[in-house]
Every structure is written in structure tokens, then in C-alpha cells.
Short mmCIF file of C-alpha atoms in Angstrom, two decimals:
data_model
loop_
_atom_site.label_atom_id
_atom_site.label_comp_id
_atom_site.label_asym_id
_atom_site.label_seq_id
_atom_site.Cartn_x
_atom_site.Cartn_y
_atom_site.Cartn_z
CA MET U 310 0.00 0.00 0.00
CA LEU U 311 1.40 3.40 -0.95
CA PRO U 312 1.32 5.91 1.90
CA SER U 313 -0.64 9.10 1.23
CA VAL U 314 -0.04 12.62 2.42
CA PRO U 315 -3.28 14.61 2.89
CA LEU U 316 -3.50 17.97 1.18
CA ALA U 317 -4.17 20.98 3.36
CA ILE U 318 -7.85 21.86 2.98
CA PRO U 319 -10.16 23.95 5.19
CA ALA U 320 -11.43 22.17 8.29
CA SER U 321 -15.02 22.74 7.16
CA ASP U 322 -14.52 20.75 3.95
CA THR U 323 -15.07 17.29 5.37
CA GLY U 324 -16.35 14.01 3.90
CA ARG U 325 -15.58 12.97 0.36
CA ALA U 326 -13.52 16.01 -0.55
CA ARG U 327 -11.12 15.41 2.37
CA ASN U 328 -10.71 11.73 1.47
CA ALA U 329 -10.21 12.38 -2.22
CA LEU U 330 -7.68 15.23 -2.09
CA THR U 331 -4.41 13.37 -1.47
CA LEU U 332 -0.93 13.04 -2.84
CA SER U 333 0.64 9.61 -3.37
CA ARG U 334 4.35 9.14 -2.74
CA PRO U 335 5.65 6.01 -4.52
CA HIS U 336 8.48 4.17 -2.76
CA LEU U 337 11.17 2.70 -4.96
CA GLY U 338 12.66 -0.57 -3.80
CA SER U 339 16.42 -0.75 -3.18
CA GLY U 340 16.61 -3.64 -5.61
CA GLY U 341 19.19 -5.49 -3.54
CA GLY U 342 17.19 -7.22 -0.83
CA GLY U 343 18.35 -4.70 1.77
CA GLY U 344 16.11 -2.70 4.04
CA GLY U 345 13.98 0.33 3.34
CA GLY U 346 13.20 2.18 0.19
CA VAL U 347 13.78 5.55 -1.33
CA ALA U 348 10.83 7.90 -1.49
CA GLY U 349 10.01 8.90 -5.03
CA PRO U 350 8.63 12.26 -6.15
CA LEU U 351 5.15 13.33 -5.13
CA THR U 352 2.52 12.45 -7.74
CA PRO U 353 -0.15 15.14 -7.61
CA GLU U 354 -3.77 14.11 -7.95
CA THR U 355 -4.70 17.78 -8.10
CA SER U 356 -4.55 17.94 -11.87
CA ARG U 357 -6.14 21.28 -12.74
CA PRO U 358 -5.63 24.83 -11.53
CA GLY U 359 -8.62 26.94 -10.56
CA SER U 360 -10.37 28.62 -13.45
CA PRO U 361 -9.66 32.35 -13.82
CA TYR U 362 -13.10 32.82 -15.38
CA ALA U 363 -15.56 33.10 -12.53
CA PRO U 364 -18.00 36.01 -12.87
CA PRO U 365 -20.75 36.08 -10.25
CA VAL U 366 -24.18 34.73 -11.03
CA ASN U 367 -26.85 37.41 -10.89
CA TYR U 368 -29.41 35.64 -8.70
CA ASP U 369 -32.37 37.59 -10.07
CA GLY U 370 -32.24 35.27 -13.07
CA LEU U 371 -30.61 37.56 -15.60
CA SER U 372 -27.30 35.72 -15.47
CA TRP U 373 -25.04 36.74 -18.34
CA PRO U 374 -27.92 38.74 -19.89
CA SER U 375 -27.86 40.10 -23.41
CA VAL U 376 -28.60 43.77 -23.99
CA GLY U 377 -32.37 43.36 -24.39
CA ALA U 378 -33.02 40.59 -21.86
CA LYS U 379 -34.34 42.81 -19.07
CA GLU U 380 -36.47 44.77 -21.54
CA ARG U 381 -38.02 41.54 -22.81
CA LEU U 382 -38.55 40.23 -19.27
CA GLU U 383 -40.42 43.36 -18.17
CA ALA U 384 -42.38 43.97 -21.39
CA THR U 385 -46.08 44.82 -21.18
CA PRO U 386 -48.54 42.73 -23.27
CA GLU U 387 -48.63 45.55 -25.81
CA GLN U 388 -44.85 45.67 -26.05
CA ALA U 389 -44.68 41.87 -26.37
CA ALA U 390 -47.18 41.98 -29.26
CA GLU U 391 -45.17 44.72 -30.93
CA ARG U 392 -42.01 42.64 -30.55
CA GLN U 393 -43.68 39.61 -32.16
CA GLU U 394 -44.97 41.66 -35.08
CA LYS U 395 -41.51 43.15 -35.62
CA LEU U 396 -40.03 39.66 -35.68
CA SER U 397 -42.71 38.49 -38.12
CA GLY U 398 -41.76 41.33 -40.46
CA ALA U 399 -38.12 40.25 -40.33
CA ILE U 400 -39.13 36.70 -41.29
CA ARG U 401 -41.12 38.02 -44.27
CA THR U 402 -37.97 39.82 -45.39
CA ILE U 403 -35.96 36.60 -45.12
CA LEU U 404 -38.52 34.75 -47.24
CA GLU U 405 -38.30 37.43 -49.91
CA CYS U 406 -34.49 37.41 -49.83
CA ILE U 407 -34.24 33.66 -50.42
CA GLY U 408 -36.51 33.99 -53.47
CA GLU U 409 -39.82 32.92 -51.98
CA ASP U 410 -43.24 34.53 -52.14
CA PRO U 411 -44.46 35.24 -48.57
CA THR U 412 -47.98 35.86 -49.88
CA ARG U 413 -48.55 32.34 -51.23
CA GLU U 414 -50.86 30.07 -49.27
CA GLY U 415 -48.24 27.84 -47.67
CA LEU U 416 -46.18 30.78 -46.39
CA LEU U 417 -48.93 33.25 -45.58
CA ASP U 418 -48.88 32.57 -41.84
CA THR U 419 -45.29 31.33 -41.63
CA PRO U 420 -43.80 34.64 -40.40
CA ALA U 421 -46.21 34.78 -37.45
CA ARG U 422 -45.74 31.08 -36.68
CA TYR U 423 -41.97 31.34 -36.79
CA ALA U 424 -41.99 34.48 -34.65
CA LYS U 425 -43.94 32.63 -31.96
CA ALA U 426 -41.64 29.62 -32.27
CA MET U 427 -38.47 31.70 -31.99
CA LEU U 428 -39.77 33.46 -28.89
CA TYR U 429 -40.47 30.04 -27.38
CA PHE U 430 -37.06 28.67 -28.40
CA THR U 431 -35.49 31.56 -26.49
CA HIS U 432 -37.88 31.89 -23.55
CA GLY U 433 -34.97 31.34 -21.18
CA TYR U 434 -34.30 35.07 -21.49
CA GLU U 435 -37.56 35.67 -19.64
CA GLN U 436 -37.05 33.10 -16.89
CA ASN U 437 -35.84 33.95 -13.45
CA LEU U 438 -33.42 31.78 -11.51
CA ARG U 439 -34.97 32.77 -8.19
CA SER U 440 -38.42 31.65 -9.36
CA ILE U 441 -37.05 28.41 -10.76
CA VAL U 442 -35.36 27.49 -7.49
CA ASN U 443 -38.47 28.60 -5.56
CA ASN U 444 -36.87 28.07 -2.13
CA ALA U 445 -36.28 24.36 -2.86
CA VAL U 446 -32.95 24.42 -0.98
CA PHE U 447 -33.00 22.14 2.06
CA ARG U 448 -30.65 21.55 4.97
CA GLU U 449 -29.15 18.07 4.80
CA ASP U 450 -25.87 16.62 6.08
CA HIS U 451 -25.42 14.33 3.07
CA ASP U 452 -21.80 14.60 1.92
CA GLU U 453 -21.71 12.07 -0.92
CA MET U 454 -21.99 12.77 -4.61
CA VAL U 455 -25.44 13.61 -6.02
CA ILE U 456 -25.95 13.23 -9.78
CA VAL U 457 -28.88 14.00 -12.07
CA LYS U 458 -28.04 12.55 -15.48
CA ASP U 459 -29.50 12.36 -18.97
CA ILE U 460 -31.36 15.68 -18.84
CA GLU U 461 -32.52 16.41 -22.38
CA VAL U 462 -31.71 19.89 -23.63
CA PHE U 463 -32.63 21.80 -26.78
CA SER U 464 -30.82 24.99 -27.65
CA MET U 465 -30.01 27.31 -30.55
CA CYS U 466 -26.50 27.87 -31.88
CA GLU U 467 -25.83 31.60 -31.81
CA HIS U 468 -23.59 31.41 -34.87
CA HIS U 469 -26.11 29.99 -37.36
CA LEU U 470 -29.44 30.07 -35.46
CA VAL U 471 -29.96 26.33 -35.93
CA PRO U 472 -30.62 23.85 -33.11
CA PHE U 473 -28.27 21.68 -31.15
CA THR U 474 -29.71 18.97 -28.94
CA GLY U 475 -28.36 16.51 -26.44
CA ARG U 476 -28.08 15.50 -22.81
CA ILE U 477 -26.57 17.13 -19.78
CA HIS U 478 -25.35 15.46 -16.58
CA ILE U 479 -25.09 17.48 -13.36
CA GLY U 480 -23.34 16.35 -10.18
CA TYR U 481 -22.40 18.02 -6.92
CA ILE U 482 -21.11 17.24 -3.44
CA PRO U 483 -23.34 18.97 -0.85
CA LYS U 484 -21.99 21.06 1.99
CA GLY U 485 -24.97 21.29 4.33
CA HIS U 486 -27.66 21.93 1.71
CA VAL U 487 -29.29 20.04 -1.16
CA LEU U 488 -31.48 21.23 -4.04
CA GLY U 489 -34.77 19.69 -5.19
CA LEU U 490 -33.88 17.31 -8.00
CA SER U 491 -36.24 18.75 -10.60
CA LYS U 492 -34.55 22.14 -10.23
CA PHE U 493 -31.42 20.89 -11.98
CA ALA U 494 -33.44 20.15 -15.11
CA ARG U 495 -35.14 23.55 -14.86
CA ILE U 496 -31.82 25.37 -14.50
CA ALA U 497 -30.43 23.55 -17.53
CA GLU U 498 -33.60 24.38 -19.47
CA MET U 499 -33.41 28.07 -18.58
CA PHE U 500 -29.88 28.48 -19.92
CA ALA U 501 -30.50 26.20 -22.92
CA ARG U 502 -33.48 28.26 -24.11
CA ARG U 503 -31.25 31.10 -25.23
CA LEU U 504 -28.88 31.64 -28.14
CA GLN U 505 -25.92 29.63 -26.93
CA LEU U 506 -22.59 27.98 -27.34
CA GLN U 507 -22.36 24.53 -25.82
CA GLU U 508 -19.20 25.50 -23.97
CA ARG U 509 -20.88 28.49 -22.36
CA LEU U 510 -24.09 26.61 -21.58
CA THR U 511 -22.13 23.93 -19.72
CA ARG U 512 -20.27 26.54 -17.70
CA GLN U 513 -23.35 28.58 -16.87
CA VAL U 514 -25.22 25.58 -15.48
CA ALA U 515 -22.25 24.66 -13.28
CA MET U 516 -21.80 28.19 -11.95
CA ALA U 517 -25.51 28.59 -11.25
CA VAL U 518 -25.55 25.42 -9.12
CA GLU U 519 -22.42 26.59 -7.33
CA ALA U 520 -23.93 30.01 -6.60
CA ILE U 521 -27.17 28.52 -5.25
CA LEU U 522 -25.76 25.78 -3.01
CA LYS U 523 -22.12 26.71 -2.27
CA PRO U 524 -21.28 22.97 -2.38
CA LEU U 525 -17.88 21.28 -2.09
CA GLY U 526 -17.87 20.88 -5.85
CA VAL U 527 -19.97 20.89 -9.03
CA ALA U 528 -19.52 18.87 -12.22
CA VAL U 529 -21.44 19.29 -15.48
CA VAL U 530 -20.92 17.29 -18.66
CA MET U 531 -22.91 17.84 -21.84
CA GLU U 532 -23.10 15.72 -25.01
CA SER U 533 -24.87 17.10 -28.05
CA SER U 534 -25.28 17.05 -31.81
CA HIS U 535 -25.11 20.36 -33.68
CA LEU U 536 -27.17 20.82 -36.83
CA CYS U 537 -24.70 23.48 -37.97
CA MET U 538 -22.31 20.55 -38.50
CA VAL U 539 -24.99 18.22 -39.88
CA MET U 540 -27.04 20.21 -42.41
CA ARG U 541 -24.33 22.65 -43.51
CA GLY U 542 -20.56 23.00 -43.49
CA VAL U 543 -18.79 19.67 -43.05
CA GLU U 544 -22.15 17.79 -42.94
CA LYS U 545 -21.04 15.11 -40.48
CA THR U 546 -24.19 13.43 -39.21
CA THR U 547 -22.56 11.23 -36.58
CA ALA U 548 -20.33 13.83 -34.92
CA THR U 549 -21.07 14.69 -31.28
CA THR U 550 -19.55 17.33 -29.03
CA ILE U 551 -18.77 16.74 -25.35
CA THR U 552 -18.02 19.60 -22.96
CA SER U 553 -17.42 19.70 -19.23
CA SER U 554 -17.20 22.21 -16.42
CA MET U 555 -15.60 21.11 -13.14
CA LEU U 556 -15.63 23.31 -10.06
CA GLY U 557 -14.32 22.84 -6.52
CA ALA U 558 -13.53 19.24 -5.53
CA PHE U 559 -14.25 17.98 -9.06
CA ARG U 560 -11.59 20.29 -10.51
CA ASN U 561 -9.08 19.76 -7.71
CA SER U 562 -9.33 15.99 -7.30
CA THR U 563 -8.64 13.50 -10.06
CA ARG U 564 -10.33 10.70 -8.13
CA THR U 565 -13.52 12.66 -7.53
CA ARG U 566 -13.70 13.70 -11.17
CA GLU U 567 -13.08 10.14 -12.38
CA GLU U 568 -15.83 8.78 -10.13
CA PHE U 569 -18.28 11.28 -11.59
CA MET U 570 -17.28 10.47 -15.16
CA HIS U 571 -17.64 6.75 -14.46
CA LEU U 572 -21.13 7.20 -13.01
CA VAL U 573 -22.48 9.26 -15.92
CA ARG U 574 -21.28 6.88 -18.64
#
């Protein structure tokens, strides 16, 4: 058995994080049948530095908002109707520009239909993180890993305005509080229903969970297929993209991260 030297971590960070954050010191045999061994170099299991990108989550729900997000959130019914009509007009222009006739029967109501659909595809701009959580944070001394996996997500690529779809897996190690399980799916849905990049979506979900619970660590992995790679460009129908965001114990400890990745396979 290789002896381990515990890493220095705060006294409050007990449980799994304390057990997982260790350094192993291999001992090399003398090779001659004599006594003892020579200590080898420390092998760090802390494999990643902390991320320098850590802006705070705005807990009113407008996390990483675009310029018009607050305006859309607070719009009156009249302003919302005006917004939809403006969007419908833009769709009519697109139909004309691609060589279609927006007045023919099949396309007559398409601008209005698409405007409604696009507002639904992006309704995450109008959702509020505080309302989604809805006080579903509970005191609990559970200090083992909690994972909600295979959450379906549908989002829109901000580069080409075409969908990407897939699954997201969320894990965390509680530190005195847990979150209602359905809230993880709702948080993922809120950030997915915006114009997105998969990399940013993964990070935003992880940071939102961290801001709400202040756990020992958060891990998020997302797998998805992007239609911008399927129906245009390289046109690779079987390609998938996998992204991850690891915070706290999951970033600092190789063992903790590996356990999470094993459980979500």
C-alpha cells in the first residue's frame, strides 16, 4: 500500500472532498534485498488549476444577460405583441431574400408562426433563476456525490441560429444543503433556451448550481449534436460534441472527477 499525504484543505470541507484530495508518494525498492526504500517524487492528484473565469451569477435570473433581456422580461402585453410583429416582419424579409413569395398560401402565416416559435425557443431570457429554485434548498448533512443525469436539452446555436440537442449530466457534493432534484433540469432548461454555445451553456449551469448551493464541488458534462455541423458546413451526421465544467472538488481531485465520469457513462 502506498502511503498518502493529505492535502491541506479547510477544516469545514469534510467528507468525500477530504478523502479524495491526497498526494501519493511512490516508494522505490532498493533492488538489492536490503532494508527500506527511497521515497520517489510526489505524484499530484490535483490535476487542474482553478479557473480564472468566474463572474458572479446574478441571482435575479438575468445571469449573463444580453442587452435586451431585461427589456423583454419586463415587457407589457402591448410591447410583447409589438415585438412579435416586428419579428414576423423580419421573417417576411428573409422569405423574400431567399426567393420565396411570402404571400402564397403555404407561407402566408409562416412569419407569425416562426416568430412565436423563436420566442419560445429563447424563452430562457424571460425566466428567473430565483423563481425556478423557488426556495427548494433544504438543509441536509449528506456529503456524498449527487448526480442527475441524462437531462434532455434543446438549444439554438448563436452562430447559425440552428438547433443543437443533447443530454446534460449534473453532479455536486453537498456542503450542508441540497437542491430539489427537478430544479437541476429547470436550471439547464433556462440556460439552454437562449442563443448559446455549448461550452458556455455547460459553464453557466455549473456556476448557477455553485452560486445557489455553495457545495464542495460541481460537475457538469454535456453531449450534443449540432445541426450546424450536420445540415451545412462539413455535414457530419454522426459527430457529437462533449463539454465539461468542473468546479471545486471535481476540478481539484482526479479521483472525484473520475468517479463522476464513471457514473455518468
